[in-house]
Coordinates of C-alpha atoms in Angstrom, one line a residue:
M1 CA 0.0 0.0 0.0
M2 CA 1.4 3.4 -0.9
V3 CA 1.3 5.6 2.1
A4 CA 3.2 8.9 1.3
M5 CA 4.6 10.8 -1.5
M6 CA 7.1 13.6 -2.0
V7 CA 7.9 15.2 -5.4
A8 CA 9.1 18.7 -4.7
G9 CA 12.7 17.9 -3.6
D10 CA 15.5 15.4 -4.1
D11 CA 16.1 12.5 -1.8
D12 CA 19.7 13.4 -1.4
D13 CA 20.5 16.2 1.1
E14 CA 23.7 17.9 2.1
D15 CA 24.2 16.4 5.5
G16 CA 23.8 12.8 4.3
D17 CA 20.5 12.2 6.0
D18 CA 19.2 8.9 4.6
G19 CA 15.6 9.5 5.8
M20 CA 15.5 6.4 8.0
G21 CA 12.4 6.2 10.1
S22 CA 10.2 7.9 7.6
M23 CA 8.3 6.8 4.5
V24 CA 9.0 8.7 1.3
L25 CA 7.5 8.0 -2.1
C26 CA 8.7 10.0 -5.2
F27 CA 6.3 10.4 -8.1
S28 CA 7.3 11.0 -11.6
I29 CA 5.4 13.9 -13.2
T30 CA 4.7 11.8 -16.3
D31 CA 3.0 9.1 -14.4
H32 CA -0.3 10.9 -13.7
P33 CA -2.0 13.5 -16.0
T34 CA -3.4 15.4 -13.1
F35 CA 0.2 16.2 -11.9
L36 CA 1.3 17.8 -15.3
I37 CA 0.0 21.3 -14.9
N38 CA 0.9 22.8 -11.5
R39 CA 1.7 26.4 -10.8
N40 CA 0.1 29.4 -9.2
E41 CA 1.3 32.9 -8.8
S42 CA 2.7 33.5 -5.3
D43 CA 1.6 36.4 -3.1
A44 CA 5.3 37.4 -3.1
S45 CA 5.8 38.5 -6.7
D46 CA 9.6 38.2 -6.6
H47 CA 9.8 35.1 -4.4
S48 CA 12.4 36.9 -2.2
Y49 CA 12.1 36.6 1.6
S50 CA 13.9 37.7 4.7
E51 CA 14.2 35.7 7.8
G52 CA 10.9 35.3 9.6
D53 CA 8.8 36.3 6.5
T54 CA 5.7 34.3 5.8
V55 CA 6.0 32.2 2.7
P56 CA 2.7 31.5 0.8
F57 CA 1.3 28.1 1.7
Y58 CA -1.8 26.8 0.0
A59 CA -3.8 23.6 -0.1
N60 CA -5.4 22.8 -3.4
I61 CA -7.5 19.7 -3.9
I62 CA -8.0 16.1 -2.7
G63 CA -9.2 13.1 -4.7
P64 CA -8.9 9.4 -5.4
F65 CA -5.5 8.5 -6.9
H66 CA -6.9 6.4 -9.7
N67 CA -9.7 8.8 -10.7
S68 CA -7.8 11.7 -12.1
R69 CA -10.7 14.0 -12.8
E70 CA -12.6 13.3 -9.6
T71 CA -11.2 16.1 -7.4
Y72 CA -12.8 17.8 -4.4
A73 CA -12.1 20.9 -2.3
Y74 CA -9.4 20.4 0.4
Y75 CA -11.8 21.1 3.3
E76 CA -14.3 18.5 2.1
L77 CA -12.4 16.4 4.7
P78 CA -12.2 17.7 8.3
F79 CA -8.6 18.9 8.2
C80 CA -7.3 21.6 10.6
S81 CA -8.5 25.0 9.3
Q82 CA -8.2 28.7 10.1
D83 CA -11.1 30.7 11.5
V84 CA -11.3 32.5 8.1
V85 CA -10.3 30.5 5.1
K86 CA -9.0 32.6 2.2
E87 CA -9.5 31.5 -1.4
K88 CA -6.8 32.2 -4.0
K89 CA -8.0 34.0 -7.1
L90 CA -7.6 31.8 -10.1
N91 CA -7.3 32.4 -13.8
L92 CA -9.5 30.6 -16.5
G93 CA -7.0 27.8 -17.1
E94 CA -6.8 27.0 -13.4
M95 CA -10.5 26.9 -13.0
L96 CA -10.8 24.6 -16.0
N97 CA -8.2 22.4 -14.5
G98 CA -10.3 22.0 -11.4
D99 CA -7.9 23.9 -9.0
R100 CA -9.2 25.5 -5.9
L101 CA -6.4 27.0 -3.7
V102 CA -7.2 27.9 -0.1
S103 CA -5.2 29.0 2.9
T104 CA -4.1 26.6 5.6
P105 CA -3.0 27.0 9.2
Y106 CA 0.6 25.8 8.4
K107 CA 3.1 28.5 9.2
L108 CA 6.4 27.9 7.5
E109 CA 8.3 31.2 8.0
F110 CA 11.4 31.7 6.1
L111 CA 14.5 30.2 7.8
V112 CA 12.5 29.4 11.0
D113 CA 13.0 25.8 12.1
K114 CA 10.2 24.1 14.1
D115 CA 9.9 20.9 15.9
L116 CA 6.5 19.3 16.7
E117 CA 4.6 22.5 16.1
V118 CA 0.9 22.0 17.0
L119 CA -1.3 22.5 14.0
C120 CA -4.5 21.8 15.9
N121 CA -6.0 19.4 18.4
K122 CA -9.2 18.0 16.9
T123 CA -11.9 15.6 18.1
L124 CA -13.0 13.6 15.1
S125 CA -16.7 12.7 15.3
K126 CA -18.1 9.4 13.9
T127 CA -19.0 11.3 10.7
D128 CA -15.5 12.7 10.4
V129 CA -14.0 9.2 11.0
S130 CA -16.3 7.8 8.4
K131 CA -15.1 10.5 5.9
F132 CA -11.5 9.8 6.5
K133 CA -12.0 6.0 6.2
R134 CA -13.7 6.4 2.9
A135 CA -11.0 8.6 1.7
I136 CA -8.2 6.2 2.8
E137 CA -10.1 3.3 1.2
K138 CA -10.1 5.1 -2.2
D139 CA -6.4 6.2 -1.9
Y140 CA -7.2 9.9 -1.6
Y141 CA -4.3 12.3 -1.9
M142 CA -3.9 15.9 -1.1
Q143 CA -2.1 18.6 -3.1
L144 CA -0.2 21.4 -1.4
Y145 CA 1.8 24.4 -2.6
Y146 CA 4.6 26.2 -0.9
D147 CA 6.0 29.2 -2.7
D148 CA 4.7 27.7 -6.0
L149 CA 6.4 24.4 -5.3
P150 CA 3.8 21.5 -5.4
M151 CA 3.7 18.6 -3.0
W152 CA 1.4 15.6 -2.8
A153 CA 0.6 13.4 0.1
F154 CA -1.8 10.6 0.9
I155 CA -4.4 11.1 3.6
G156 CA -3.4 7.9 5.4
M157 CA -2.8 4.2 5.0
L158 CA -4.9 1.0 4.9
R159 CA -3.5 -2.3 6.1
N160 CA -5.0 -5.8 5.8
E161 CA -3.7 -8.1 8.6
E162 CA -4.6 -11.7 9.3
N163 CA -5.5 -12.6 12.9
F164 CA -5.1 -15.9 14.7
S165 CA -8.4 -17.2 13.4
G166 CA -7.3 -16.6 9.8
R167 CA -9.7 -13.7 9.2
I168 CA -8.5 -10.6 7.4
K169 CA -8.8 -7.4 9.4
T170 CA -8.7 -4.1 7.7
E171 CA -7.1 -1.2 9.7
Y172 CA -7.4 2.5 8.8
S173 CA -4.9 5.1 9.9
I174 CA -4.5 8.8 9.2
Y175 CA -1.3 10.7 9.3
R176 CA -1.1 13.2 12.2
H177 CA 2.4 14.6 11.6
F178 CA 4.2 16.1 8.6
D179 CA 7.9 16.7 8.3
F180 CA 8.8 19.6 5.9
Q181 CA 12.4 19.8 4.7
V182 CA 13.0 23.1 2.9
F183 CA 16.1 24.0 0.9
Y184 CA 17.1 27.6 0.3
N185 CA 19.7 29.7 -1.4
K186 CA 20.2 33.2 0.0
D187 CA 16.7 34.7 0.1
H188 CA 14.9 32.2 -2.2
V189 CA 13.1 28.9 -1.5
I190 CA 14.6 26.2 -3.8
E191 CA 13.0 22.9 -2.9
V192 CA 10.6 21.4 -0.4
N193 CA 10.2 17.8 0.7
L194 CA 7.3 16.4 2.6
R195 CA 7.7 13.3 4.7
M196 CA 5.5 11.3 7.1
P197 CA 7.3 9.3 9.8
R198 CA 6.2 5.6 10.2
D199 CA 5.0 6.2 13.7
S200 CA 3.1 9.4 12.9
F201 CA -0.4 7.9 12.4
T202 CA -3.6 7.5 14.4
D203 CA -5.8 4.4 14.2
I204 CA -9.4 5.2 13.1
T205 CA -10.6 1.7 12.4
E206 CA -13.4 1.7 14.9
D207 CA -16.4 3.9 14.3
K208 CA -16.1 6.2 17.3
E209 CA -14.9 9.6 18.2
V210 CA -11.1 10.0 18.1
D211 CA -8.9 12.8 19.6
V212 CA -6.1 13.7 17.3
G213 CA -3.3 16.1 17.7
F214 CA -2.0 17.2 14.3
T215 CA 1.6 18.5 14.3
Y216 CA 4.3 19.4 11.9
S217 CA 8.1 20.1 11.8
V218 CA 10.2 22.3 9.6
Q219 CA 13.8 22.0 8.9
W220 CA 15.7 24.5 6.7
K221 CA 18.9 23.5 4.8
M222 CA 21.1 25.5 2.5
T223 CA 21.7 24.5 -1.1
Q224 CA 23.8 25.8 -4.0
Q225 CA 21.2 25.4 -6.6
S226 CA 20.1 28.7 -8.2
F227 CA 16.6 30.0 -8.0
D228 CA 16.1 30.3 -11.8
R229 CA 16.8 26.6 -12.1
R230 CA 14.6 25.3 -9.3
M231 CA 11.8 24.2 -11.6
E232 CA 14.2 21.8 -13.4
K233 CA 13.2 19.4 -10.7
Y234 CA 10.0 18.8 -12.7
I235 CA 11.3 18.9 -16.2
G236 CA 14.6 17.2 -15.6
S237 CA 13.7 14.1 -13.7
S238 CA 15.2 10.8 -14.6
I239 CA 12.0 9.7 -16.3
L240 CA 10.6 12.8 -17.9
P241 CA 13.3 13.6 -20.5
H242 CA 13.3 10.1 -21.7
H243 CA 9.5 10.2 -22.4
M244 CA 9.9 13.7 -23.9
S245 CA 12.5 12.4 -26.3
I246 CA 10.1 9.6 -27.3
H247 CA 7.4 12.1 -28.0
H248 CA 9.7 14.1 -30.2
H249 CA 10.7 11.0 -32.1
S250 CA 7.1 9.9 -32.4
I251 CA 6.1 13.2 -33.9
T252 CA 9.0 13.2 -36.3
Y253 CA 8.3 9.7 -37.5
S254 CA 4.6 10.4 -37.9
S255 CA 5.4 13.5 -39.9
L256 CA 7.8 11.6 -42.1
I257 CA 5.3 8.8 -42.7
L258 CA 2.6 11.3 -43.6
L259 CA 5.0 13.0 -46.0
I260 CA 5.9 9.7 -47.6
L261 CA 2.3 8.8 -48.0
I262 CA 1.5 12.1 -49.7
I263 CA 4.4 11.8 -52.0
S264 CA 3.5 8.2 -52.9
L265 CA -0.1 9.2 -53.6
L266 CA 0.9 12.2 -55.8
T267 CA 3.3 9.9 -57.7
F268 CA 0.5 7.4 -58.2
Y269 CA -1.8 10.0 -59.4
L270 CA 0.7 11.6 -61.8
L271 CA 2.2 8.4 -63.2
V272 CA -0.8 6.1 -63.3
L273 CA -3.8 8.4 -63.9
R274 CA -2.3 11.3 -65.8
K275 CA -2.7 9.6 -69.2
D276 CA -6.3 8.6 -68.4
I277 CA -7.3 12.0 -67.2
S278 CA -5.7 13.7 -70.2
K279 CA -8.2 11.8 -72.4
N280 CA -11.0 12.9 -70.2
L281 CA -10.3 16.6 -70.6
A282 CA -12.2 16.5 -73.8
D283 CA -15.9 17.1 -74.0
V284 CA -17.7 14.7 -71.7
E285 CA -20.8 14.5 -73.9
E286 CA -18.7 13.3 -76.8
D287 CA -17.1 10.7 -74.6
I288 CA -20.4 9.4 -73.6
L289 CA -21.4 8.8 -77.2
S290 CA -18.3 6.7 -77.7
Y291 CA -18.7 4.6 -74.5
N292 CA -20.6 1.9 -76.4
N293 CA -17.6 1.4 -78.8
Q294 CA -15.1 1.1 -75.9
E295 CA -14.5 -1.5 -73.3
E296 CA -13.7 0.8 -70.4
I297 CA -14.1 -0.4 -66.8
G298 CA -13.8 1.1 -63.3
W299 CA -13.5 4.8 -62.6
K300 CA -13.1 5.6 -66.3
N301 CA -16.8 4.9 -66.8
V302 CA -17.8 7.5 -64.2
H303 CA -15.1 10.2 -64.8
G304 CA -17.9 12.5 -66.0
D305 CA -19.6 12.3 -62.7
V306 CA -16.7 12.2 -60.3
F307 CA -16.9 15.9 -59.5
R308 CA -20.7 16.1 -59.4
F309 CA -21.4 18.1 -56.2
P310 CA -22.4 15.9 -53.2
Q311 CA -25.7 15.8 -51.4
H312 CA -26.0 17.9 -48.2
K313 CA -23.3 20.2 -49.5
S314 CA -23.8 22.7 -46.8
L315 CA -23.2 20.1 -44.1
F316 CA -20.2 18.8 -46.0
A317 CA -18.7 22.3 -46.3
A318 CA -19.3 22.9 -42.6
A319 CA -17.6 19.6 -41.7
L320 CA -14.6 20.6 -43.9
G321 CA -14.5 24.0 -42.1
A322 CA -14.7 22.6 -38.6
G323 CA -12.2 19.9 -39.4
S324 CA -9.8 22.5 -40.9
Q325 CA -10.1 24.5 -37.7
L326 CA -9.3 21.4 -35.5
L327 CA -6.4 20.6 -37.7
I328 CA -4.9 24.0 -37.2
V329 CA -5.6 23.8 -33.4
I330 CA -3.7 20.5 -33.1
V331 CA -0.8 21.7 -35.2
A332 CA -0.6 24.9 -33.1
I333 CA -0.7 23.0 -29.8
L334 CA 2.0 20.5 -30.9
A335 CA 4.2 23.4 -32.1
L336 CA 3.8 25.3 -28.8
G337 CA 4.5 22.1 -26.9
L338 CA 7.7 21.5 -28.9
L339 CA 8.7 25.1 -28.2
G340 CA 8.4 24.3 -24.4
V341 CA 5.4 26.6 -23.7
F342 CA 3.6 23.9 -21.6
Q343 CA 6.0 23.3 -18.7
P344 CA 5.0 20.7 -16.0
Y345 CA 4.7 23.3 -13.3
M346 CA 2.5 25.8 -15.2
R347 CA -1.0 24.9 -14.0
G348 CA -3.8 25.8 -16.3
V349 CA -1.7 27.0 -19.2
L350 CA -2.6 24.1 -21.5
W351 CA -6.4 24.6 -21.0
K352 CA -6.2 28.3 -21.4
T353 CA -4.1 28.1 -24.5
L354 CA -6.3 25.5 -26.0
I355 CA -9.4 27.6 -25.5
I356 CA -7.8 30.8 -26.9
V357 CA -6.4 28.9 -30.0
Y358 CA -9.8 27.3 -30.7
A359 CA -11.5 30.7 -30.4
V360 CA -9.0 32.4 -32.7
T361 CA -9.0 29.7 -35.3
S362 CA -12.8 30.1 -35.8
L363 CA -11.6 32.4 -38.6
V364 CA -10.2 29.4 -40.4
S365 CA -13.5 27.5 -39.9
G366 CA -15.6 30.3 -41.4
Y367 CA -13.3 30.9 -44.3
T368 CA -12.9 27.3 -45.3
S369 CA -16.5 26.4 -44.9
L370 CA -18.1 29.3 -46.7
S371 CA -15.6 29.5 -49.5
F372 CA -16.0 25.8 -50.3
Y373 CA -19.8 26.1 -49.9
C374 CA -19.8 28.9 -52.5
Q375 CA -17.7 26.8 -54.8
L376 CA -20.3 24.1 -54.6
E377 CA -22.8 26.8 -55.8
G378 CA -24.5 27.0 -52.4
T379 CA -26.7 30.1 -51.7
N380 CA -27.7 30.0 -48.1
W381 CA -24.4 31.2 -46.7
M382 CA -25.7 32.3 -43.3
K383 CA -27.0 28.8 -42.6
N384 CA -23.7 27.3 -43.6
L385 CA -21.7 29.6 -41.3
I386 CA -23.9 28.8 -38.3
L387 CA -23.6 25.1 -39.1
A388 CA -19.8 25.4 -39.2
G389 CA -19.8 27.1 -35.9
V390 CA -21.9 24.6 -34.0
L391 CA -20.9 21.3 -35.8
Y392 CA -18.2 20.6 -33.2
F393 CA -18.9 23.3 -30.6
G394 CA -22.5 22.0 -30.2
P395 CA -21.7 18.5 -29.1
L396 CA -18.8 19.8 -27.1
F397 CA -21.1 22.3 -25.3
V398 CA -23.8 19.6 -24.6
T399 CA -21.2 17.2 -23.3
F400 CA -19.5 19.7 -21.0
T401 CA -22.8 20.9 -19.7
F402 CA -23.8 17.4 -18.7
L403 CA -20.4 16.7 -17.1
D404 CA -20.6 20.0 -15.3
I405 CA -24.0 19.0 -13.9
V406 CA -22.6 15.7 -12.8
A407 CA -19.6 17.4 -11.2
T408 CA -21.8 19.8 -9.4
F409 CA -24.0 17.0 -8.0
Y410 CA -20.9 15.3 -6.6
G411 CA -19.5 18.5 -5.3
S412 CA -16.3 18.1 -7.4
T413 CA -14.0 21.0 -8.1
T414 CA -14.2 20.1 -11.8
A415 CA -17.6 21.8 -11.8
L416 CA -17.0 25.3 -13.4
P417 CA -17.6 28.3 -11.1
L418 CA -19.9 31.0 -12.4
R419 CA -16.9 33.3 -13.2
A420 CA -15.4 30.7 -15.6
I421 CA -18.8 30.2 -17.3
V422 CA -19.1 33.9 -17.8
M423 CA -15.6 34.2 -19.2
L424 CA -16.1 31.3 -21.6
S425 CA -19.4 32.9 -22.8
L426 CA -17.8 36.3 -23.4
L427 CA -14.9 34.6 -25.3
W428 CA -17.4 32.8 -27.5
I429 CA -19.7 35.8 -28.1
F430 CA -17.0 38.5 -28.6
I431 CA -14.1 36.6 -30.1
A432 CA -15.0 33.2 -31.6
S433 CA -18.3 34.2 -33.2
P434 CA -17.1 37.5 -34.8
L435 CA -14.0 35.7 -36.2
L436 CA -16.2 32.9 -37.6
F437 CA -18.3 35.4 -39.5
L438 CA -15.3 37.5 -40.5
G439 CA -13.6 34.4 -42.0
G440 CA -16.8 33.5 -43.8
I441 CA -17.1 37.0 -45.3
I442 CA -13.5 36.8 -46.5
G443 CA -14.0 33.3 -47.9
K444 CA -17.2 34.4 -49.7
T445 CA -15.6 37.5 -51.3
R446 CA -12.4 35.8 -52.3
M447 CA -13.7 32.4 -53.3
S448 CA -12.8 31.1 -56.8
E449 CA -14.7 28.9 -59.1
F450 CA -14.4 25.2 -58.4
Q451 CA -12.0 23.7 -61.0
A452 CA -11.9 20.0 -61.6
P453 CA -9.4 18.1 -63.8
C454 CA -12.4 16.3 -65.5
K455 CA -15.5 17.8 -67.0
T456 CA -18.9 16.9 -65.5
A457 CA -21.7 15.3 -67.5
K458 CA -25.1 16.9 -67.5
I459 CA -26.9 13.7 -66.7
P460 CA -25.7 11.5 -63.8
R461 CA -24.7 8.0 -64.5
E462 CA -26.4 5.1 -62.6
Y463 CA -24.2 2.7 -60.7
C464 CA -24.6 -0.6 -59.0
V465 CA -24.7 -0.7 -55.2
H466 CA -23.7 -4.4 -55.0
S467 CA -20.4 -3.6 -56.7
L468 CA -19.7 -0.9 -54.1
L469 CA -20.4 -3.3 -51.2
S470 CA -17.8 -5.8 -52.6
S471 CA -15.1 -3.2 -52.3
S472 CA -15.2 -3.3 -48.5
D473 CA -13.1 -6.5 -48.6
H474 CA -10.1 -4.6 -49.8
D475 CA -7.3 -4.1 -47.2
C476 CA -6.6 -0.4 -47.7
F477 CA -4.2 1.7 -45.7
S478 CA -5.6 5.1 -46.5
S479 CA -8.8 6.9 -47.3
V480 CA -7.3 8.1 -50.5
A481 CA -6.8 4.5 -51.6
L482 CA -10.4 3.7 -50.5
T483 CA -11.7 6.6 -52.6
Y484 CA -9.9 5.2 -55.6
F485 CA -11.3 1.7 -55.0
Q486 CA -14.8 3.3 -54.7
L487 CA -14.4 4.9 -58.1
A488 CA -13.1 1.7 -59.5
V489 CA -16.5 0.0 -58.7
E490 CA -18.1 2.9 -60.6
D491 CA -19.5 4.9 -57.7
H492 CA -19.0 8.6 -58.3
Q493 CA -20.4 9.7 -54.9
W494 CA -17.1 9.7 -53.2
W495 CA -17.2 13.0 -51.3
W496 CA -18.7 11.9 -48.0
R497 CA -17.0 8.5 -48.1
S498 CA -13.5 10.1 -48.5
F499 CA -14.3 12.2 -45.4
L500 CA -15.8 9.4 -43.2
C501 CA -13.4 6.6 -44.0
G502 CA -10.6 8.3 -42.2
G503 CA -12.9 9.4 -39.4
S504 CA -13.9 5.7 -38.9
T505 CA -10.8 5.4 -36.7
G506 CA -12.7 7.5 -34.2
L507 CA -15.1 4.6 -33.7
Y508 CA -12.3 2.2 -33.2
I509 CA -10.8 4.5 -30.5
Y510 CA -14.1 4.7 -28.7
V511 CA -14.5 0.9 -28.8
Y512 CA -11.0 0.5 -27.4
C513 CA -11.8 3.0 -24.6
I514 CA -14.7 0.7 -23.5
Y515 CA -12.2 -2.2 -23.3
Y516 CA -9.6 0.0 -21.5
Y517 CA -12.0 1.3 -18.9
F518 CA -13.3 -2.1 -17.8
E519 CA -10.2 -4.2 -18.3
R520 CA -7.1 -2.1 -17.8
S521 CA -8.0 0.9 -15.6
D522 CA -8.7 1.2 -11.9
M523 CA -11.4 4.0 -12.5
N524 CA -14.8 3.5 -11.0
G525 CA -18.0 5.3 -10.2
F526 CA -20.7 7.1 -12.2
M527 CA -18.8 10.4 -12.2
Q528 CA -15.6 8.8 -13.6
I529 CA -17.6 6.9 -16.2
S530 CA -19.3 10.2 -17.2
F531 CA -16.1 12.1 -17.5
F532 CA -14.1 9.4 -19.2
F533 CA -16.7 8.4 -21.9
G534 CA -17.8 12.0 -22.2
Y535 CA -14.3 13.2 -23.0
M536 CA -13.7 10.3 -25.3
A537 CA -16.9 11.0 -27.2
C538 CA -15.7 14.6 -27.9
L539 CA -12.3 13.1 -28.9
T540 CA -14.1 10.7 -31.3
V541 CA -16.0 13.6 -33.0
F542 CA -12.7 15.5 -33.0
D543 CA -11.0 12.6 -34.8
V544 CA -13.8 12.3 -37.4
L545 CA -13.7 16.0 -38.3
L546 CA -9.9 16.1 -38.1
N547 CA -9.7 13.6 -41.0
C548 CA -10.8 16.4 -43.3
F549 CA -7.1 16.5 -44.3
I550 CA -7.8 13.3 -46.3
F551 CA -10.3 15.2 -48.5
L552 CA -7.8 18.1 -48.7
I553 CA -5.1 15.7 -49.9
I554 CA -7.4 14.5 -52.6
L555 CA -8.2 18.0 -53.7
L556 CA -4.5 18.8 -53.7
C557 CA -3.9 15.8 -56.0
N558 CA -6.6 16.9 -58.3
E559 CA -5.2 20.5 -58.4
V560 CA -1.7 19.1 -59.2
L561 CA -3.2 17.0 -62.0
R562 CA -5.2 19.9 -63.4
Q563 CA -2.2 22.2 -63.5
T564 CA 0.0 19.5 -65.0
Q565 CA -2.5 18.9 -67.8
E566 CA -2.8 22.6 -68.5
Q567 CA 1.0 22.9 -68.9

C-alpha cells in the first residue's frame, strides 16, 4: 500500500540524512496526467524573503488517486483549518483544470525551524472518521503548494492483517504529523520535501470519536542550486526527459510517414492516372457517345460524374471548415509544446491556450466552410456559417454541460464556477463568433470557381450498389486509396466517403476505450464513467472532423493533376 509521497525535492541532502524512520515516495510527473500542470502565482511576486517572513502556503485539492478528474475541495475532509479560510483568485485555465487554492494553518516562516509544532487538536466525530476511512479506502491524496512548489501526500494508509483465526482485518490510519524539509539559497526557496514518519499515524478503524493532535516540523537547509533553475526538478527528472524524447521521435516519425504517403499518392496520381485524365479533358458529352464502342471499366466509366457536387453540400462544407479548424488547433498546440510553452509546473496554461487557440481559429473554420460552400454553388451562406460554428462546438457544449451538472451534483472542483462560465461565454460571443463570420465573409468574397481536372456530364450515370459493397473486402491503408477503389467500382459519390473513411478510426478509438476502462484501468463510479466516456466522445468527433485532411489531400492531388495537364 502506498502511504506517502514527495515530489518537490531530491532525496539526497547535504548532511547525508538517509531519511530512515520515515516513508517517502517519489512520483514522476509523467505518471499521472493530473500532476502535469501545476503552478500558481505567489503572493510574493519576486519570491524573495527575509528571515521570519511568511511564505505563501496553499492547499489545493483532494481526490482518489486512480480517478484523475474526480477532485474535491481540500476542506471536504475535516482537516485543521483557520477561522477564516481565504481562497486564492484563479485564472481561467486553473478553473478549467479544477484547481481551488485555499489558505491553511501551516506557518512555514522563512529560515525558521520548528519541531513538533501543533497545527491543531481536533476531536473527530463518527462522521469525520467515516469520511477519512472512505478517503483512505479510495487512496485519496492531497495537493499542497509552498511558494509555488507543489507537494502531494496521501491522507493515510490502509492495512490488511490476518489474525489468529485466519480472518483478514482491515485497519485504517491517518497521518497526524508532517515533516517539511526546505532548501534555500540566499533569500529564495529552492526545494521542499514532505515526509511522514512511520509512527506518525492514528488508528481510526473503529467507528467512534477520536482525539487527534495534528503536528508538523520544519527543517531548513542551504543548497547551492540557483533559484532560476529550481523548476528543473520537474522537467529534468530521470524519467521525464526520456519520455519527452520519445514524444519528439514519435512526432518526427509520424510526420515523415505522412509526407511519404502524400508523395506516394501524388506519384501514383501523376504516373498512373495522368494519361487517363488527359483523355477525359475532352468534351464529356462526346465521350459518352463513344462509350458503347469502348471496353472501359472502373473509374473511367464515371469520370464524367466524379466531380458532381455531393448531397447535403452545406453540411459537407461545414464539416470541412470545422475539421480544418481542428487541424490548425492540433498543429498549433503541438508546435507550442515542442517550443516548451507547456511546462509541467505551469498549471492551467494548457487549458487556457487550447481555449484561446480554438476561439481564434474560428476564422479558419468560417473561411474554409463558406468559400468551399460557395464553390459548390451554395446560396444559403448564413445557414452554412452557423452550421460550421456549431458542428463541433454544439456536441462539445452539450457534453461539458452534462459533465458540469454531474460534477456539481458530486461537489467536485471540476464543476466550473460562475466566473469561468461567464468568461467562456464572453470569449465565444465577442471573439469566436465574430471571427467565424469574418472568416466567412473573407471566404465568400475571395472564393474562386471550383475547377476539376475532369468535366462533369449533365446527366448523372447510374451505378450498382452491390459492386460498391464488394469493395469493403479490400485491405486499404488510407482513405485516398479507399476513394480510388470506390471509383473503381463505378460509384462517383465519393465525397462523403472520403471524409468518413478516415474518421472511422474514431469509432475504433471509442470501442477500445470501452475495453480499456473495464479491463485495464482502476477507475470506477458514475462520475468517472461520465467524464471518461464524455471526453472520449468529444475526442471521437474530433477525430472524425480532423480527417478532413484526407479530403484536402485528394483536392491537392486533383489540383496538381489539373495544373499539370494545363501545362
